[in-house]
Amino acid sequence: MKRSEIRDHLLDTAIALFNKHGFHAAGVDLIIAEARVAKTTLYRHFPTKEALILAALQRRDEIVRAEMRSFVETRARDPRERLLLTFDYLEVWFAKDTFKGCPFISAAGEHGAKDDPVFQAAVHHKREVLEYLRELAVAAGIGRPEEIARKINLLHEGAVAVAQITRETSSAQLAKEMARALLAA
Amino acid sequence: MKRSEIRDHLLDTAIALFNKHGFHAAGVDLIIAEARVAKTTLYRHFPTKEALILAALQRRDEIVRAEMRSFVETRARDPRERLLLTFDYLEVWFAKDTFKGCPFISAAGEHGAKDDPVFQAAVHHKREVLEYLRELAVAAGIGRPEEIARKINLLHEGAVAVAQITRETSSAQLAKEMARALLAA
DNA sequence: ATGTATGTAGACAGATCTGTATCGTTTTTC
DNA sequence: GAAAAACGATACAGATCTGTCTACATACAT
């Protein structure tokens, strides 16, 4: 592996293990073992474990949002259709055997203090996703785009939470059906 | 405090701290300090921390479902109205300054392995809540009661997740509005 | 190509966490 | 009221966790 790729590789390994075991349970030793990297290397890139968590969440935020954008924008031009396609993006996510719920919700669960930087990272991600839905709603020319975006967003969160517990993908299509009814009204 | 109350007091203290700090971060020493109880006492009631977690979740499950039932059943007789009142129950919950999201979702986030007893406790709770919603839907004489119950449940989960991040109560009424539209259709 | 950056390997310190052991005291129970 | 059970306080063992230190090897830029 090239040295320029080590940092991102560490972040990808870390977020995967955080997602699998939780942020506290996934220790530094486990992360470096999985990433096949020395502990010195990790601590050269990140001063503390919290910094690693924050960087991993930030990277996940960027990747997920870019993926979602690309997913819906390559499949439809109509903003309404794109809003509905976000649920298909969720469905693909749920189908992965690594899926164990939203890492940002889990992060907020483990670091629930309002002023905790980890919690704030979760808030930031959710705000950005909501903002994207709002953009789509505005582009769709729907009345009350903010309200529609909040409702679609709530359906997203519901589908994710249900899928986290049931470990089935069907909540994505259920939520999509509800979103369709919402947009038809 | 009477000795017969110590067990429940420990469970209440534990679930509060698990909710505040997370299941891993809330240590046994913190719990016994907060509960003003000796460590020996805790380990006389529960063989391991995991047993404490399971018992605390089980107690929470029973309390929450009994509370929700009592909340909606003292406020309306019409099953449709009772379905909608579940969102007001959520709103009251969100308004508490101790609210930090659903403990069962957080438990599933920290113990995501499908065969983990803690995860199974979360699954059980969610199944029971869904079953209650199904009962209400059946009593309301709605077509496709299972489907309606799943949709209401998804709106619940969405409202909780949004409230966990925003720390506002408004997602409860937003979800209620969506549920109303659902029941009207 | 040569020095600087970064990497590997692993021992180590210090804190923290779960769970046990000890022992005196209090409460319950019969 | 006496025996049994439970509680309080605290020390302790052993594991684990974060973060540091040392010593050496490798890659990269100038």
XYZ file of C-alpha atoms (C1' of nucleotides) in Angstrom:
430
model
C 0.000 0.000 0.000
C 1.227 3.463 -0.871
C 1.864 5.717 2.067
C -0.461 8.332 0.707
C -3.285 5.833 1.003
C -2.623 4.777 4.588
C -4.582 7.548 6.209
C -7.750 6.834 4.243
C -7.257 3.104 4.701
C -7.092 3.660 8.444
C -10.247 5.734 8.375
C -12.104 3.122 6.337
C -10.985 0.319 8.635
C -11.867 2.378 11.690
C -15.377 3.278 10.593
C -16.068 -0.320 9.635
C -15.017 -1.523 13.082
C -16.829 1.291 14.851
C -19.917 0.265 12.969
C -19.444 -3.394 13.772
C -18.503 -3.190 17.448
C -19.378 0.327 18.534
C -17.101 3.302 19.107
C -15.985 2.347 22.591
C -15.748 -1.380 22.027
C -13.574 -1.037 18.926
C -10.177 -0.406 20.448
C -7.092 1.082 18.874
C -5.326 -2.268 18.986
C -8.100 -3.917 17.015
C -8.117 -1.139 14.439
C -4.390 -1.298 13.785
C -4.468 -5.090 13.624
C -7.276 -5.031 11.069
C -5.609 -2.262 9.081
C -2.232 -4.048 9.318
C -0.533 -0.922 10.499
C 1.709 -0.119 13.459
C 0.335 1.783 16.393
C 2.935 4.481 15.877
C 1.532 5.056 12.420
C -1.987 5.574 13.666
C -0.846 8.047 16.299
C 1.266 9.900 13.776
C -1.885 10.594 11.747
C -4.288 11.173 14.625
C -3.344 12.601 18.020
C -6.088 10.759 19.908
C -8.727 8.126 19.353
C -11.373 10.839 19.419
C -9.605 12.599 16.556
C -9.678 9.311 14.656
C -13.394 8.962 15.335
C -14.062 12.498 14.151
C -11.996 12.066 10.996
C -13.649 8.726 10.250
C -17.109 10.236 10.644
C -16.175 13.183 8.478
C -14.893 10.895 5.750
C -17.999 8.737 6.004
C -20.158 11.847 5.762
C -18.499 12.939 2.541
C -18.505 9.490 0.959
C -22.107 8.700 1.831
C -23.459 11.978 0.587
C -21.451 11.810 -2.621
C -22.620 8.235 -3.163
C -26.244 9.141 -2.611
C -26.019 12.109 -4.977
C -24.361 10.013 -7.647
C -26.843 7.165 -7.159
C -29.952 9.254 -7.679
C -28.544 11.624 -10.269
C -27.404 8.881 -12.608
C -30.825 7.234 -12.464
C -33.228 10.131 -13.002
C -33.361 13.769 -13.987
C -36.728 14.579 -12.450
C -36.186 15.908 -8.894
C -39.317 14.116 -7.662
C -38.008 10.846 -8.988
C -34.657 11.587 -7.402
C -36.315 12.112 -4.040
C -37.899 8.687 -4.363
C -34.647 7.109 -5.511
C -32.973 8.044 -2.239
C -34.945 5.149 -0.750
C -33.492 2.752 -3.271
C -30.085 3.977 -2.228
C -31.003 3.090 1.342
C -32.206 -0.327 0.198
C -28.830 -1.113 -1.371
C -27.182 -0.044 1.857
C -29.456 -2.242 3.977
C -28.668 -5.236 1.777
C -24.974 -5.146 2.637
C -24.050 -7.724 5.243
C -21.990 -5.094 6.995
C -25.081 -2.985 7.621
C -25.674 -2.464 11.326
C -27.546 0.816 11.370
C -26.468 4.399 10.791
C -23.019 5.105 12.265
C -24.020 8.684 12.995
C -27.044 7.625 15.018
C -24.850 5.130 16.872
C -22.253 7.850 17.434
C -24.950 10.103 18.853
C -26.076 7.232 21.075
C -22.598 6.722 22.518
C -21.673 10.415 22.683
C -24.975 12.018 23.527
C -23.748 15.205 25.202
C -24.848 18.152 23.105
C -21.403 19.738 23.164
C -19.511 16.533 22.376
C -17.621 16.954 19.080
C -18.648 13.447 18.039
C -22.285 14.299 18.574
C -21.784 17.504 16.634
C -20.322 15.520 13.732
C -23.511 13.470 13.664
C -25.612 16.632 13.722
C -23.596 18.040 10.845
C -24.082 14.956 8.693
C -27.819 14.869 9.295
C -28.099 18.564 8.520
C -26.279 18.122 5.225
C -28.478 15.231 4.160
C -31.591 17.222 5.037
C -30.231 20.142 3.050
C -29.792 17.926 -0.005
C -33.374 16.699 0.289
C -34.474 20.322 0.551
C -32.595 21.165 -2.647
C -34.339 18.320 -4.433
C -37.715 19.417 -3.075
C -37.096 22.981 -4.218
C -36.004 21.771 -7.654
C -39.166 19.691 -7.839
C -41.197 22.860 -7.475
C -43.230 21.427 -4.627
C -45.134 23.677 -2.273
C -43.558 23.878 1.222
C -40.266 22.264 0.156
C -38.798 22.530 3.662
C -41.690 20.598 5.117
C -41.509 17.944 2.412
C -37.776 17.594 2.946
C -38.261 17.136 6.697
C -40.898 14.490 6.064
C -38.788 12.594 3.552
C -35.909 12.826 5.991
C -38.066 11.427 8.779
C -38.999 8.527 6.511
C -35.285 7.933 5.861
C -34.509 7.778 9.556
C -37.456 5.511 10.190
C -36.437 3.113 7.455
C -32.862 2.971 8.771
C -33.922 2.334 12.361
C -36.355 -0.389 11.349
C -33.751 -2.036 9.141
C -31.199 -1.872 11.958
C -33.479 -3.982 14.129
C -35.101 -6.295 11.582
C -32.004 -6.683 9.398
C -34.304 -6.716 6.396
C -34.347 -4.371 3.446
C -38.115 -4.034 3.122
C -38.434 -0.899 5.241
C -36.785 1.024 2.406
C -39.588 0.251 -0.037
C -42.203 0.750 2.639
C -40.850 4.228 3.284
C -40.612 4.873 -0.451
C -44.291 4.030 -0.825
C -45.100 6.486 1.946
C -42.957 9.116 0.276
C -44.752 8.563 -3.007
C -48.089 9.145 -1.327
C -46.632 12.243 0.269
C -45.495 13.679 -3.064
C -48.783 12.798 -4.756
C -50.801 14.815 -2.251
C -34.457 2.717 50.922
C -36.043 -0.665 51.546
C -34.041 -3.619 50.433
C -36.841 -4.885 48.274
C -36.562 -1.692 46.219
C -32.825 -1.856 45.680
C -32.957 -4.072 42.624
C -35.353 -1.821 40.744
C -33.486 1.264 41.904
C -30.298 -0.210 40.495
C -32.006 -0.953 37.206
C -33.442 2.558 36.956
C -30.095 4.127 37.762
C -28.345 1.845 35.288
C -30.654 2.506 32.372
C -30.434 6.252 33.003
C -26.637 6.128 32.909
C -26.577 3.784 29.918
C -28.777 6.251 28.135
C -26.645 9.216 29.142
C -23.175 7.800 28.546
C -23.700 4.665 26.491
C -23.587 1.030 27.579
C -19.817 0.645 27.468
C -18.952 4.089 28.802
C -21.194 3.768 31.844
C -19.068 1.617 34.129
C -20.132 -0.433 37.122
C -18.339 1.947 39.475
C -20.306 4.893 38.134
C -23.582 3.042 38.448
C -23.050 1.991 42.067
C -21.862 5.491 42.974
C -24.955 7.074 41.430
C -27.222 4.462 43.001
C -25.409 4.842 46.368
C -24.987 1.121 46.651
C -21.999 -1.124 47.319
C -20.441 -3.079 44.503
C -21.116 -6.292 46.391
C -24.801 -5.483 46.325
C -24.874 -5.023 42.580
C -23.088 -8.293 41.970
C -25.402 -10.091 44.366
C -28.345 -9.109 42.178
C -26.667 -9.493 38.793
C -23.882 -11.950 37.990
C -22.330 -9.790 35.265
C -22.646 -6.343 33.761
C -24.307 -7.885 30.734
C -26.983 -9.402 32.977
C -27.519 -5.946 34.432
C -27.857 -4.485 30.941
C -30.361 -7.155 29.948
C -32.414 -6.723 33.106
C -32.378 -2.942 32.723
C -33.552 -3.179 29.127
C -36.256 -5.658 30.076
C -37.512 -3.367 32.829
C -37.418 -0.411 30.462
C -39.348 -2.398 27.892
C -42.124 -3.176 30.346
C -42.313 0.340 31.772
C -42.295 2.099 28.416
C -44.969 -0.103 26.893
C -47.190 0.125 29.958
C -46.743 3.917 29.977
C -47.610 4.208 26.311
C -50.702 2.030 26.705
C -51.874 4.002 29.714
C -51.141 7.320 27.992
C -53.225 6.652 24.908
C -55.975 4.639 26.592
C -56.778 7.300 29.163
C -57.073 9.939 26.452
C -59.242 8.298 23.799
C -61.430 5.279 23.191
C -61.286 5.361 19.399
C -58.441 3.113 18.211
C -57.610 5.515 15.366
C -57.285 8.333 17.817
C -55.177 6.110 20.025
C -52.831 5.393 17.143
C -52.363 9.131 16.683
C -51.912 9.689 20.411
C -48.830 7.487 20.428
C -47.048 10.412 18.786
C -48.038 12.695 21.636
C -46.560 10.147 23.981
C -43.336 10.400 22.010
C -43.505 14.183 22.205
C -43.663 14.103 25.997
C -40.678 11.781 25.984
C -38.674 14.044 23.669
C -39.355 17.008 25.945
C -37.551 15.435 28.889
C -34.067 16.816 29.325
C -32.825 13.290 29.872
C -33.903 12.298 26.361
C -30.955 11.128 24.314
C -32.603 8.817 21.813
C -34.060 5.346 22.132
C -32.009 3.130 24.474
C -32.899 0.066 22.421
C -31.586 1.597 19.216
C -28.436 2.635 21.065
C -28.135 -0.866 22.512
C -28.439 -2.306 19.017
C -25.779 0.141 17.859
C -23.314 -0.961 20.527
C -24.207 -4.657 20.397
C -24.958 -5.168 16.733
C -24.229 -8.884 16.422
C -27.446 -10.644 15.532
C -26.960 -13.326 18.216
C -26.001 -10.889 20.961
C -28.543 -11.129 23.809
C -28.541 -7.349 24.141
C -29.409 -6.980 20.477
C -32.120 -9.587 20.903
C -33.571 -7.586 23.791
C -33.843 -4.609 21.470
C -35.492 -6.754 18.811
C -37.981 -8.030 21.367
C -38.950 -4.544 22.495
C -39.478 -3.314 18.962
C -41.528 -6.366 18.111
C -43.791 -5.805 21.098
C -44.348 -2.167 20.238
C -45.162 -3.084 16.657
C -47.571 -5.724 17.920
C -49.377 -3.120 20.010
C -49.721 -0.838 17.001
C -51.073 -3.779 15.037
C -53.669 -4.426 17.735
C -54.784 -0.823 17.555
C -54.942 -0.976 13.757
C -57.008 -4.112 13.877
C -59.337 -2.569 16.463
C -59.687 0.462 14.222
C -61.022 -1.806 11.503
C -58.583 -0.451 8.950
C -57.830 -2.391 5.802
C -54.342 -3.960 5.815
C -53.768 -3.431 9.556
C -50.320 -5.048 9.456
C -49.172 -2.638 6.793
C -50.596 0.364 8.626
C -48.924 -0.747 11.834
C -45.561 -1.073 10.097
C -45.955 2.392 8.613
C -46.928 3.973 11.912
C -44.006 2.168 13.497
C -41.656 3.510 10.848
C -42.924 7.013 11.589
C -42.235 6.409 15.282
C -38.675 5.378 14.608
C -38.146 8.316 12.292
C -39.455 10.787 14.829
C -37.207 9.345 17.548
C -34.090 9.423 15.386
C -34.729 12.995 14.254
C -35.373 14.093 17.842
C -32.187 12.363 18.979
C -30.171 14.557 16.637
C -32.076 17.840 16.722
C -33.012 17.620 20.410
C -36.330 19.184 19.501
C -39.805 17.800 20.033
C -41.294 18.900 16.715
C -40.601 15.647 14.863
C -43.330 14.023 16.947
C -46.039 16.297 15.580
C -44.587 16.111 12.084
C -44.839 12.336 12.218
C -48.326 12.577 13.688
C -49.412 14.720 10.759
C -48.046 12.096 8.377
C -49.838 9.372 10.291
C -53.084 11.310 10.089
C -52.752 11.534 6.317
C -51.990 7.836 6.264
C -55.133 6.947 8.203
C -57.276 9.298 6.124
C -56.306 7.582 2.891
C 22.015 9.547 -3.522
C 21.243 11.288 0.652
C 18.708 13.133 4.343
C 14.115 13.539 6.105
C 9.569 11.671 6.542
C 7.206 7.911 7.637
C 6.794 3.215 8.334
C 7.182 -1.504 11.481
C 7.501 -3.997 15.864
C 6.691 -4.248 20.348
C 7.635 -3.142 25.193
C 5.839 -0.185 28.498
C 3.360 3.238 31.727
C -0.750 4.601 33.705
C -5.531 4.676 33.803
C -9.796 2.193 33.878
C -12.822 -1.647 33.851
C -15.040 -6.025 35.434
C -15.443 -9.062 38.934
C -13.862 -11.165 43.669
C -12.622 -11.321 48.506
C -12.826 -9.697 53.241
C -15.105 -8.209 57.092
C -18.032 -5.630 59.979
C -22.928 -3.984 60.140
C -27.780 -4.001 59.308
C -32.052 -5.932 58.106
C -35.199 -9.507 57.441
C -37.342 -13.750 58.814
C -38.861 -17.476 61.535
C -34.708 -12.716 69.839
C -31.605 -15.580 67.169
C -30.099 -17.214 62.748
C -29.676 -16.217 58.049
C -29.386 -13.290 54.524
C -28.262 -8.927 52.547
C -25.753 -4.529 52.645
C -21.684 -1.186 53.001
C -16.919 -0.101 52.345
C -12.927 -1.033 50.321
C -8.886 -3.480 48.841
C -7.424 -6.312 45.261
C -6.563 -9.317 41.012
C -6.415 -9.527 36.249
C -7.662 -7.878 31.923
C -7.928 -4.172 28.693
C -7.482 0.389 26.943
C -5.137 4.712 25.420
C -1.072 6.727 24.437
C 4.325 6.897 24.671
C 8.973 5.377 23.910
C 12.770 3.013 21.701
C 15.138 1.034 17.904
C 15.385 0.017 13.357
C 13.816 -0.157 8.366
C 11.903 1.855 4.258
C 10.188 5.203 1.094
C 10.185 9.766 -0.882
C 11.675 14.506 -2.177
C 15.278 17.527 -3.563
